[in-house]
mmCIF file of C-alpha atoms in Angstrom:
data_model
loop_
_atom_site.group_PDB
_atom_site.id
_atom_site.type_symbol
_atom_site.label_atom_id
_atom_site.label_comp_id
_atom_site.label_asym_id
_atom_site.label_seq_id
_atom_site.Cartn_x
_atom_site.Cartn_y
_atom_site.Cartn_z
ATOM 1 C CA UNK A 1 7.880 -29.707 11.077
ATOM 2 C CA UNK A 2 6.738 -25.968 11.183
ATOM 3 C CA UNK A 3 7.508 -26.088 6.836
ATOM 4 C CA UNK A 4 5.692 -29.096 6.780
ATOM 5 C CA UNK A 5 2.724 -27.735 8.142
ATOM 6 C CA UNK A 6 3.214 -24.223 6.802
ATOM 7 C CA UNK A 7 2.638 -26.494 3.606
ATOM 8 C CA UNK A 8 -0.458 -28.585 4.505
ATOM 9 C CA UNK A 9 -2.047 -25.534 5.483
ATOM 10 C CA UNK A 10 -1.491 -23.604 1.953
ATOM 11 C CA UNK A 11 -4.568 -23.215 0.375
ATOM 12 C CA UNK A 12 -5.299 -23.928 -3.187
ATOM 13 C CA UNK A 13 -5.441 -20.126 -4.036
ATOM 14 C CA UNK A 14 -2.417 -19.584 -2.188
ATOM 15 C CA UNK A 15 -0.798 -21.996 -4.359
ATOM 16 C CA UNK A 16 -1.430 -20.755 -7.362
ATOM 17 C CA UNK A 17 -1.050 -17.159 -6.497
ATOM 18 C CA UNK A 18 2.629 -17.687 -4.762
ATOM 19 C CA UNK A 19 3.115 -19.655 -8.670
ATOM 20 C CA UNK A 20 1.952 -16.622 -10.520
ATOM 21 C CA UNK A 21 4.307 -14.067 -8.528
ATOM 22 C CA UNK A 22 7.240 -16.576 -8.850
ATOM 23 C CA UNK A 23 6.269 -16.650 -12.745
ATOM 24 C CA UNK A 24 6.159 -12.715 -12.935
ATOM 25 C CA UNK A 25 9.320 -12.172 -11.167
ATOM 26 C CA UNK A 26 11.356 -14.413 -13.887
ATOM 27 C CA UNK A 27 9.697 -12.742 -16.537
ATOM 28 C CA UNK A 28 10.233 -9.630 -15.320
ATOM 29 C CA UNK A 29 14.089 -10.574 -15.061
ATOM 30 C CA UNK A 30 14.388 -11.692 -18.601
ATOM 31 C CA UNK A 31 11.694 -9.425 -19.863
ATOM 32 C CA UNK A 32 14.544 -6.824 -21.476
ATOM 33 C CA UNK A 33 16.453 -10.031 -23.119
ATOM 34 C CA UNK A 34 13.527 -11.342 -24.759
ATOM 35 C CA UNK A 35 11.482 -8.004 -26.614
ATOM 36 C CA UNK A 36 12.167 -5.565 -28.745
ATOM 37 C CA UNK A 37 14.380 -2.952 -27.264
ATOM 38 C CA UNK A 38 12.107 -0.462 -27.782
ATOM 39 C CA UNK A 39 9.372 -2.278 -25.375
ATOM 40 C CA UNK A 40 12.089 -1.917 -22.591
ATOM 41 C CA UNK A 41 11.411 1.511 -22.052
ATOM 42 C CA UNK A 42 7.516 0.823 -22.339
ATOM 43 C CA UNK A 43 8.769 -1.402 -19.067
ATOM 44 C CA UNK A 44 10.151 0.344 -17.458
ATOM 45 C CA UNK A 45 6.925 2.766 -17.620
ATOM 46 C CA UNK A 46 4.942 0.208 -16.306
ATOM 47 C CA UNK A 47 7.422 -0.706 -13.292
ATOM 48 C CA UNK A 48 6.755 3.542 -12.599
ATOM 49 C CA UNK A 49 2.664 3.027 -13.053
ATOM 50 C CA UNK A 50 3.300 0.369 -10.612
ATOM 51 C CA UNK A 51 5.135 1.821 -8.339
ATOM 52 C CA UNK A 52 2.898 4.829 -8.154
ATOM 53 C CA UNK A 53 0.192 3.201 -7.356
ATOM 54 C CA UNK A 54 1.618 1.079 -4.869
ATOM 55 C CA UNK A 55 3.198 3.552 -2.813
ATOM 56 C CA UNK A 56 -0.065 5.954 -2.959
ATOM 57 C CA UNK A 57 -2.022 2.779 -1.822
ATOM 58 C CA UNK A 58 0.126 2.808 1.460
ATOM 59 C CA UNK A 59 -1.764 5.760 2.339
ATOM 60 C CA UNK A 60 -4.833 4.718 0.842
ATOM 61 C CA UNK A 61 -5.141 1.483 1.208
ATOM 62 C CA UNK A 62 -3.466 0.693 4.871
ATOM 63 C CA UNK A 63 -5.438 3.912 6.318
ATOM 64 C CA UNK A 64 -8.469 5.016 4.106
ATOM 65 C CA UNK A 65 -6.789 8.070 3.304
ATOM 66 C CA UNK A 66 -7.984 9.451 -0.130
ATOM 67 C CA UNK A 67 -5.524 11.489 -1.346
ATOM 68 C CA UNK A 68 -4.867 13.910 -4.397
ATOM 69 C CA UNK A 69 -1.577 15.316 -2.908
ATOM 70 C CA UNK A 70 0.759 12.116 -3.885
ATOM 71 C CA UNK A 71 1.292 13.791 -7.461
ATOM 72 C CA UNK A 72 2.772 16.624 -5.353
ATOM 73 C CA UNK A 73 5.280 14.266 -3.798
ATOM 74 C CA UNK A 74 5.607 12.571 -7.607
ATOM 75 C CA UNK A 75 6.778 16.050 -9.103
ATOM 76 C CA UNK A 76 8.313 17.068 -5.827
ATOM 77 C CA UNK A 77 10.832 13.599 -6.142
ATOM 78 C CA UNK A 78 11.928 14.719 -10.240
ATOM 79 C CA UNK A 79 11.836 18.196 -9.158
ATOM 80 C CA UNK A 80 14.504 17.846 -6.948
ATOM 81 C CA UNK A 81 16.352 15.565 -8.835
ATOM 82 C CA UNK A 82 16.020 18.173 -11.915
ATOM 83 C CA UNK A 83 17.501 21.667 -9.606
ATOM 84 C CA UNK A 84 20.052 19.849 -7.575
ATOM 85 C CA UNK A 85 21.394 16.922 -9.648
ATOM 86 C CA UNK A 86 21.026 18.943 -13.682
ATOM 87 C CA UNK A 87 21.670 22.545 -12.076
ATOM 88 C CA UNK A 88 24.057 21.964 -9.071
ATOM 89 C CA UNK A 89 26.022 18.654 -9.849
ATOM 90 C CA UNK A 90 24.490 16.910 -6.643
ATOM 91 C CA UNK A 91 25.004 13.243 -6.925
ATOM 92 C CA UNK A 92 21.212 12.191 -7.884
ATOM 93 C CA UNK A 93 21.319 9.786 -5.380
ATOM 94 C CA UNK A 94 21.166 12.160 -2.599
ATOM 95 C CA UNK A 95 19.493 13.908 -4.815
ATOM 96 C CA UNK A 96 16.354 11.868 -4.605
ATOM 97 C CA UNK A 97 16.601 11.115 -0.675
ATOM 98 C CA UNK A 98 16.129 15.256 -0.206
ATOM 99 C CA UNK A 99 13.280 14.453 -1.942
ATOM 100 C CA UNK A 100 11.514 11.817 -0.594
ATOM 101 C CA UNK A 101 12.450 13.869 2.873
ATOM 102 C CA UNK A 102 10.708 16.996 1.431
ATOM 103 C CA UNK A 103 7.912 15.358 0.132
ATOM 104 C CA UNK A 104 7.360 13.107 3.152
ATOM 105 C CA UNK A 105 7.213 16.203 5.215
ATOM 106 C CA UNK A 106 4.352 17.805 3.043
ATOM 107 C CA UNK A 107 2.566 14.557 3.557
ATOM 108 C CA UNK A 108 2.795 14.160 7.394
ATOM 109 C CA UNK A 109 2.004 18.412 7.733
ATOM 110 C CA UNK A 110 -1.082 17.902 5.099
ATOM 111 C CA UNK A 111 -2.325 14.899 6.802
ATOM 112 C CA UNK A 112 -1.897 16.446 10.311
ATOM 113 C CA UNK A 113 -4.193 19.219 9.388
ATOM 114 C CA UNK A 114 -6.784 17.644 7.662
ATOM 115 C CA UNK A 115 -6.497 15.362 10.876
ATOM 116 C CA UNK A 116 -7.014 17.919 13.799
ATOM 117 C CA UNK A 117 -9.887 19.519 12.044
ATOM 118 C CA UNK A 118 -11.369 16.479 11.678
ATOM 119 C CA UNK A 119 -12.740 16.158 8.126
ATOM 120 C CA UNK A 120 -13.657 13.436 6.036
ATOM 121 C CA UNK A 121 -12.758 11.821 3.104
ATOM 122 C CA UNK A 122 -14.027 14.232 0.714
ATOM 123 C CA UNK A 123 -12.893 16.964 2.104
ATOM 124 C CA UNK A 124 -9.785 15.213 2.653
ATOM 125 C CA UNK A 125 -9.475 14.492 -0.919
ATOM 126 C CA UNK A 126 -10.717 17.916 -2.100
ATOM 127 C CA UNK A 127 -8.084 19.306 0.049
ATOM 128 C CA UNK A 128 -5.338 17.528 -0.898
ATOM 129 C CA UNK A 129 -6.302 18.285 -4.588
ATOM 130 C CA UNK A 130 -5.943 21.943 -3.940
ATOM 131 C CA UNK A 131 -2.496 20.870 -2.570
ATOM 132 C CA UNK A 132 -1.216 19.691 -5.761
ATOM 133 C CA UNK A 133 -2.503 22.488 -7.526
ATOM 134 C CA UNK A 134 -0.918 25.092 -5.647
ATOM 135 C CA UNK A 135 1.712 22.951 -6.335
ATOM 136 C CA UNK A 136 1.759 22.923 -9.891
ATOM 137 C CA UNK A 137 0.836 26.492 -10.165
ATOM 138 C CA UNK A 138 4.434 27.253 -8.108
ATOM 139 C CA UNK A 139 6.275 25.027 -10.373
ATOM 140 C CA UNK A 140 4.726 26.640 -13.428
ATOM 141 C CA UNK A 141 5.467 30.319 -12.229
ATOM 142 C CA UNK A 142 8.694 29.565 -10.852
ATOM 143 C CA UNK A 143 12.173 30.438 -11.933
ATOM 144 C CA UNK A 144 13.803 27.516 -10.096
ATOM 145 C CA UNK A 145 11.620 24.958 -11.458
ATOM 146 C CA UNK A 146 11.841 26.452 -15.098
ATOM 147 C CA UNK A 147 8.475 28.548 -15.221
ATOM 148 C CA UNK A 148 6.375 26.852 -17.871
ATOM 149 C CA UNK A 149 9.658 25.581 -19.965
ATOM 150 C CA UNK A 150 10.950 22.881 -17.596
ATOM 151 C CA UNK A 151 14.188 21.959 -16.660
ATOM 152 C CA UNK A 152 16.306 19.692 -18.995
ATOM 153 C CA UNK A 153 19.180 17.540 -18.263
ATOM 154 C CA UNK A 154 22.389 18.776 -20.270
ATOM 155 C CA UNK A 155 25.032 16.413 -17.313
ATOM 156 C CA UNK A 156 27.138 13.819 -19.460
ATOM 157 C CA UNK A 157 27.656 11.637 -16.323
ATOM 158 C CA UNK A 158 26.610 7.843 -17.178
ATOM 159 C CA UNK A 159 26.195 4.516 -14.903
ATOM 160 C CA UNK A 160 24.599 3.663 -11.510
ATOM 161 C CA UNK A 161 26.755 6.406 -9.448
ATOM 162 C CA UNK A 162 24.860 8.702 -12.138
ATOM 163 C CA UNK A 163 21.497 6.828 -13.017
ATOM 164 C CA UNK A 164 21.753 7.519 -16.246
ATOM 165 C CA UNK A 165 22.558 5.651 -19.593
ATOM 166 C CA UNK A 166 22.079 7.272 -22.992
ATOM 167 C CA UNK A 167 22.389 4.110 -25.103
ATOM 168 C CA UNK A 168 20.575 1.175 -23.091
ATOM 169 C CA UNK A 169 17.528 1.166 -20.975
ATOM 170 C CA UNK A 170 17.844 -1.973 -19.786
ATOM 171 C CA UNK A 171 20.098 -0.817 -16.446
ATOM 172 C CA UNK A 172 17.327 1.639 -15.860
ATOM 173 C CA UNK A 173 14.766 -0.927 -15.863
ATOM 174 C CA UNK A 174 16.801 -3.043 -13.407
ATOM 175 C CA UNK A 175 16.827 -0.278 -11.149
ATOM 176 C CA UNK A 176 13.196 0.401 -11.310
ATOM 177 C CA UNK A 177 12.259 -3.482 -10.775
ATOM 178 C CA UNK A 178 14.638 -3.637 -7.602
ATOM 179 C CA UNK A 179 13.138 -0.450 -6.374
ATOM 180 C CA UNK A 180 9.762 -1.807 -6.884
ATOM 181 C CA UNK A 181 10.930 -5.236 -4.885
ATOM 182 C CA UNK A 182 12.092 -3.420 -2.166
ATOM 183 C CA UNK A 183 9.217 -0.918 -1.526
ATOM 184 C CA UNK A 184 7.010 -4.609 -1.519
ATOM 185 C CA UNK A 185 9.394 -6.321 1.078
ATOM 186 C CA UNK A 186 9.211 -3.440 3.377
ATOM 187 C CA UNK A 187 5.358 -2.472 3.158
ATOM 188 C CA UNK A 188 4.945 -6.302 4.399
ATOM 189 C CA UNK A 189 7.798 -6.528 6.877
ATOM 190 C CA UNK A 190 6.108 -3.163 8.003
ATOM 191 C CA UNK A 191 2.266 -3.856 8.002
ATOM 192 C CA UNK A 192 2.925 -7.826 9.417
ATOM 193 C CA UNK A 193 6.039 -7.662 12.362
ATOM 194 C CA UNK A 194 5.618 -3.937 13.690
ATOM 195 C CA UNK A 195 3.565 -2.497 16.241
ATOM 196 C CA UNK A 196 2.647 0.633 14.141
ATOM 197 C CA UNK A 197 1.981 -1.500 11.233
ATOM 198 C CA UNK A 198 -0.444 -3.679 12.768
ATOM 199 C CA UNK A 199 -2.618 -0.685 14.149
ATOM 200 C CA UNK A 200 -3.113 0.467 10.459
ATOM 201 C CA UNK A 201 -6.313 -1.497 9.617
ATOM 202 C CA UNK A 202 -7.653 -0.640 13.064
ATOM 203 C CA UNK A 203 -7.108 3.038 12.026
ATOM 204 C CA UNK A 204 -8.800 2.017 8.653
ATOM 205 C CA UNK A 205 -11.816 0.351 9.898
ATOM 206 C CA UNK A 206 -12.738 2.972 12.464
ATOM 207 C CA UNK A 207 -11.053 5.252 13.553
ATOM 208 C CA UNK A 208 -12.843 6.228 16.981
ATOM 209 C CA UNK A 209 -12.808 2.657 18.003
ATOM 210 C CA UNK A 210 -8.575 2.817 17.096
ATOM 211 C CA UNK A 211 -8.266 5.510 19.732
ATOM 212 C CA UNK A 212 -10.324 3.865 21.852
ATOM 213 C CA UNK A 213 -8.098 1.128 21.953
ATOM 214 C CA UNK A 214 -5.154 3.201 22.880
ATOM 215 C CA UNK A 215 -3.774 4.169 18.827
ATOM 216 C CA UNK A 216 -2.329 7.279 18.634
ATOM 217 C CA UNK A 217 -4.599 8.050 15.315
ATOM 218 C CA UNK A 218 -3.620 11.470 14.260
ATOM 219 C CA UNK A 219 -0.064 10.624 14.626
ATOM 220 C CA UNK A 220 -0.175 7.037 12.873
ATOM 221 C CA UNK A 221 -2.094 8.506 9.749
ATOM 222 C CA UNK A 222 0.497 11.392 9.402
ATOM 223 C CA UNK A 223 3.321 9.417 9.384
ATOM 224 C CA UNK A 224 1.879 6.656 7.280
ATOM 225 C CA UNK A 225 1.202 9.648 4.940
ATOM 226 C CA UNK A 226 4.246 10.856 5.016
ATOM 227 C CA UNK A 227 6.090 7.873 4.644
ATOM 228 C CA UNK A 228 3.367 7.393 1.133
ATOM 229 C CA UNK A 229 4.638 10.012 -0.323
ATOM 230 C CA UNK A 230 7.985 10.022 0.543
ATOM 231 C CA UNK A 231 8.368 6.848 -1.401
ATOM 232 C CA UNK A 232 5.966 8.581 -4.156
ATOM 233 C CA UNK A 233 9.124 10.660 -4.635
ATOM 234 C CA UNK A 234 11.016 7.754 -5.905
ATOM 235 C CA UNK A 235 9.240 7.135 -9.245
ATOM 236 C CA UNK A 236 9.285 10.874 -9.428
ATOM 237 C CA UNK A 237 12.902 11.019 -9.352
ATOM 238 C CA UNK A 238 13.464 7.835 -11.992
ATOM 239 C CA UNK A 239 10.941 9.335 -14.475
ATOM 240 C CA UNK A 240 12.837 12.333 -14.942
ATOM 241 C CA UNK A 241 16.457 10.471 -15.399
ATOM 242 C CA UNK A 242 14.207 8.517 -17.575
ATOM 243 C CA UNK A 243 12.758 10.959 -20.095
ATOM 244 C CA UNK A 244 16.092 14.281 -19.119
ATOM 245 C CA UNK A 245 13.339 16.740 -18.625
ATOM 246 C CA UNK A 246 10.685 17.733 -16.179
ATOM 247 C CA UNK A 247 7.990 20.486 -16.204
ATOM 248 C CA UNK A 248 5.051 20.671 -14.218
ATOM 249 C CA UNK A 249 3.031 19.496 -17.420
ATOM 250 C CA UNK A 250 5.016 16.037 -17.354
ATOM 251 C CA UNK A 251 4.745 15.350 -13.612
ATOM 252 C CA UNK A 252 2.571 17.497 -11.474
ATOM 253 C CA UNK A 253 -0.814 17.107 -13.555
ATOM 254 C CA UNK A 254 -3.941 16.793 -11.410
ATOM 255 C CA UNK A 255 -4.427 13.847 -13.926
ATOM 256 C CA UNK A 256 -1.314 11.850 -12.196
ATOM 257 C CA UNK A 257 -2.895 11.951 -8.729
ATOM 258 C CA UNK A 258 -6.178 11.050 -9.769
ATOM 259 C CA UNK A 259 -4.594 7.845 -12.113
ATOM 260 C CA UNK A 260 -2.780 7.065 -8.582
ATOM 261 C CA UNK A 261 -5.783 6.585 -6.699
ATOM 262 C CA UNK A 262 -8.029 4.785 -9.563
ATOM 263 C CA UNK A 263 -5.211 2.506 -10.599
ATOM 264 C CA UNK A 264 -5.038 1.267 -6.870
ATOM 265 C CA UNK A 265 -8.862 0.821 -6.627
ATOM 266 C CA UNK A 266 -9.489 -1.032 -10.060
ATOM 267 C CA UNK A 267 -6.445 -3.084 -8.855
ATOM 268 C CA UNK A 268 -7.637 -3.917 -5.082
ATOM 269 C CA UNK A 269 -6.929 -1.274 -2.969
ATOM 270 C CA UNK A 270 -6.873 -4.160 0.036
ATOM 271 C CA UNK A 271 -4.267 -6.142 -1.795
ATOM 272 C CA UNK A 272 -0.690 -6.008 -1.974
ATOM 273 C CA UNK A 273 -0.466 -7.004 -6.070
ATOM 274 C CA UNK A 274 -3.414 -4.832 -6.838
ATOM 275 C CA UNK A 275 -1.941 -1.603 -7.574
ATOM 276 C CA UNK A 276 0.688 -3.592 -9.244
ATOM 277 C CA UNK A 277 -1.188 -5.653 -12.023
ATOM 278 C CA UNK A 278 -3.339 -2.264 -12.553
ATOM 279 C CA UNK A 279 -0.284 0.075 -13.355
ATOM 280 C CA UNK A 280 1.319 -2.874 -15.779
ATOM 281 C CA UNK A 281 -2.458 -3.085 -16.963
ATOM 282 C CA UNK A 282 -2.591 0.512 -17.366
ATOM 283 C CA UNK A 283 0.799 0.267 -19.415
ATOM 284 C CA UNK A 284 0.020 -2.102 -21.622
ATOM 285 C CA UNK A 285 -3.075 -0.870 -22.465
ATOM 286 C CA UNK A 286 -1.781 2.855 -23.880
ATOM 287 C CA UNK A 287 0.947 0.647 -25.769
ATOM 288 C CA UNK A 288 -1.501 -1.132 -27.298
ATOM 289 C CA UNK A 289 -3.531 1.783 -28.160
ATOM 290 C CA UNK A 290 -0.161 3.284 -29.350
ATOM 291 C CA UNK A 291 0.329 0.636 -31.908
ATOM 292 C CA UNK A 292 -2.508 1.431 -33.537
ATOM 293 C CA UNK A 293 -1.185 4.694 -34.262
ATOM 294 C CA UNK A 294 -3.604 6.416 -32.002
ATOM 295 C CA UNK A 295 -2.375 10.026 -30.990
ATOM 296 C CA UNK A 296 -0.878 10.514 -27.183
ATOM 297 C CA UNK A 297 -4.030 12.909 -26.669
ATOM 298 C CA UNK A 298 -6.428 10.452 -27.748
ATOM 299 C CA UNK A 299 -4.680 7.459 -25.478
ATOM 300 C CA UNK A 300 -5.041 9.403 -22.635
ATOM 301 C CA UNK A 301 -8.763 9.809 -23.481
ATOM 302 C CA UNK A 302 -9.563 6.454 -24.034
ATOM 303 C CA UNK A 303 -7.724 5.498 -21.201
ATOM 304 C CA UNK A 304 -9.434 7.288 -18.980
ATOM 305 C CA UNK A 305 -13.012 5.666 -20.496
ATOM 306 C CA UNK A 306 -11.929 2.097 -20.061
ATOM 307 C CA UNK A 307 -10.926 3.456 -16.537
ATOM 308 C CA UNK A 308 -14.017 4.795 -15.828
ATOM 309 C CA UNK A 309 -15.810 1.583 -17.156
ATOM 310 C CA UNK A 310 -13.855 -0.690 -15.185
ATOM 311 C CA UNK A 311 -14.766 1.140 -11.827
ATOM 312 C CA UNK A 312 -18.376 1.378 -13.144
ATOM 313 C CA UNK A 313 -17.922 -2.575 -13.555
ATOM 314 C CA UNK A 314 -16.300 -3.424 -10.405
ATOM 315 C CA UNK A 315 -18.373 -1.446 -8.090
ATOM 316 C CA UNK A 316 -21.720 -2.798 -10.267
ATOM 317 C CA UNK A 317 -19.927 -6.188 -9.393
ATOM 318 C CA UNK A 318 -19.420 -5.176 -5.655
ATOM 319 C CA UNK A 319 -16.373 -6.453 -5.835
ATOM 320 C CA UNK A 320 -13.008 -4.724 -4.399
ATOM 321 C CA UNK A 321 -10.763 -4.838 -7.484
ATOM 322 C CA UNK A 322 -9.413 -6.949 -10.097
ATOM 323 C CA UNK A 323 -7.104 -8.913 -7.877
ATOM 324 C CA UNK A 324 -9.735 -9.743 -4.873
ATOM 325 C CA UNK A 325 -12.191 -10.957 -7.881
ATOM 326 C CA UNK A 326 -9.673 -13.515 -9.440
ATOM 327 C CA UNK A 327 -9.063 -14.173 -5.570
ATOM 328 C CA UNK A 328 -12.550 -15.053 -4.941
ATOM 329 C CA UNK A 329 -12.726 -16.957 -8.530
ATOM 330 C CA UNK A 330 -9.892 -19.551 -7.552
ATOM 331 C CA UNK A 331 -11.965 -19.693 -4.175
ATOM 332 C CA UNK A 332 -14.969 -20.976 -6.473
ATOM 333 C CA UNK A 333 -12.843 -23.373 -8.759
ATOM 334 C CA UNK A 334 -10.875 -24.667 -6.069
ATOM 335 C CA UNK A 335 -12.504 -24.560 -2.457
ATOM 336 C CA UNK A 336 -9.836 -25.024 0.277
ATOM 337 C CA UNK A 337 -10.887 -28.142 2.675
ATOM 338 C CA UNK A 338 -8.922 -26.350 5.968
ATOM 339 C CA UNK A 339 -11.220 -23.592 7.535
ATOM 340 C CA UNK A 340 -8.100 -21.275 8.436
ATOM 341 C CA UNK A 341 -6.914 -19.639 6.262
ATOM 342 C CA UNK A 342 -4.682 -16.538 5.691
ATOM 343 C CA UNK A 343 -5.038 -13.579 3.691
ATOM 344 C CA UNK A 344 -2.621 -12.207 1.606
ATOM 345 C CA UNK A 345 -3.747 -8.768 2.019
ATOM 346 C CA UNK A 346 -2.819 -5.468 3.565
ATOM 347 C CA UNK A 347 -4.871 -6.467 6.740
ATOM 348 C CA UNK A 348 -3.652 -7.229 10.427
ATOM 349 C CA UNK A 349 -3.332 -11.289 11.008
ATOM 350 C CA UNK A 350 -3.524 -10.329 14.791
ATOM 351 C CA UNK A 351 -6.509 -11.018 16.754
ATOM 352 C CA UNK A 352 -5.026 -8.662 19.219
ATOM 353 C CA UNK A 353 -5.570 -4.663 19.065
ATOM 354 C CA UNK A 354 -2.119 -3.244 18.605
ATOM 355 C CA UNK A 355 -1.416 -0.357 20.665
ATOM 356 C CA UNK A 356 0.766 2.700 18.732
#
């Protein structure tokens, strides 16, 4: 009976959405079987565009918090991967969890600060910008991390105990996707059946009224932080099994942090698929741009113009993103007849303050 009425309550848009993710999934499955196999590894790019972006909107979109310092977490993650895994014969692995740990603790100390002094979301950003540059500039000067060279990986190791294959991308890709699935599953089993999860949006929202209500602010927008860009780490870590060598050039570019944060607001920085369509978008679009034999400095400048156009669009719209503009367009073709309806968005379905 519950199923039943779970199913007379689905709206229209809800419909067609839950079709469209279904769809994606299976073609994302037999996507390797089905192109050319040199379009897998432009795949498996995407699946890291997307993953970026999702994991910086954890921070940004569940708590408002505008931050630069995720590409610190994203070079931190293949960093780590590059001096203990290529230098030290860790597994990679454990390898990347070190990482995520390291980089979740720069996010919950740099989000504590900003936090006790207060500032706002400028600063906040500005601030974590620095971050990431003083990061790069250590990884650039650096012995450990190479100096301006890089690190390369010279290991021979090969399969999923190694995450690495020389002569197929595919198992790489299939790593990435399930990744990707699993950071989705837990940001909603997170943000919809726990405490701390629910308080998020409050925190969002406004933040005085959160603590008025008992939500331990300061400590809820660390740890969200930290847990951001601990999972930042991970597409950090794949990248540079990906391409066997990191620098700070390749992954700890101001440029990365600020694509982060766009990506997730052209997207829908409200929505869970949002970050998601916009770092496939974003992939598809250099491809494209690629097969016209344009050169990898001139992709990356007329990326960053149809970027800046599409903000310049959306916010001229006054819309939130790509994905809440197709959701209010299926609204408009197909107007639901029941008056309760749920949103699948990063939002809090309780009517209840949670208290965390």
């Amino acid at each position: 009976m519950t199923t039943l009425k779970a199913l007379r309550n689905t709206t229209p848009r809800q419909t067609i959405n839950t079709l469209i993710v279904v769809a994606s999934m299976i073609g994302a499955i037999v996507f390797p079987w089905v192109v050319d196999p040199a379009l897998v590894g432009v795949g498996f790019i995407a699946l890291i565009y997307a993953m970026r972006n999702f994991t910086w909107n954890i921070a940004g979109g569940l708590v408002g918090l505008l931050s630069l310092a995720h590409v610190a977490g994203f070079g931190i993650g293949a960093f780590t991967v590059a001096i203990l895994t290529w230098g030290h014969g860790v597994n990679v692995w454990l390898a990347i969890l070190v990482g995520m740990l390291l980089s979740g603790l720069v996010g919950i100390v740099v989000s504590s600060i900003m936090s006790r002094f207060g500032v706002n979301a400028f600063f906040f950003a500005l601030g974590t910008a620095a971050l990431s540059l003083a990061v790069s500039g250590i990884a650039a000067s650096w012995s450990l991390t190479g100096e301006v060279d890089g690190l390369q990986n010279h290991t021979s190791g090969e399969g999923l105990l190694h995450l690495q294959w020389f002569l197929d991308p595919k198992p790489l890709y299939y790593v990435a996707l399930i990744l990707l699935v699993v950071i989705v599953c837990f940001t909603m089993w997170l943000t919809s059946r726990t405490r701390f999860g629910r308080s998020l949006p409050f925190i969002r929202e406004d933040p005085d009224m959160a603590a008025s209500m008992g939500i331990d602010v300061v400590r809820n927008q660390a740890l969200t932080m930290g847990l951001s860009m601990a999972l930042t780490a991970i597409p950090g870590s794949l990248i540079a099994q990906y391409t066997s060598f990191v620098s700070y050039e390749s992954v700890l570019t101001l440029e990365i942090g600020i694509l982060m944060m766009v990506g997730a607001i052209i997207g829908g920085s409200s929505t869970l698929a949002g970050p998601i369509v916009a770092g496939i978008g974003i992939a598809a679009l250099e491809e494209g741009l690629r097969a016209f034999d344009v050169t990898s400095s001139s992709v990356s400048s007329i990326t960053q113009i149809i970027y800046a156009a599409i903000v310049i669009l959306i916010l001229r719209l006054g819309a939130d993103g790509i994905v809440p503009m197709w959701n209010a367009l299926l609204d408009r073709l197909f107007p639901s007849r029941e008056h309760h309806e749920v949103e699948p968005e990063l939002e809090s379905n309780d009517k209840e303050p949670a208290h965390a």
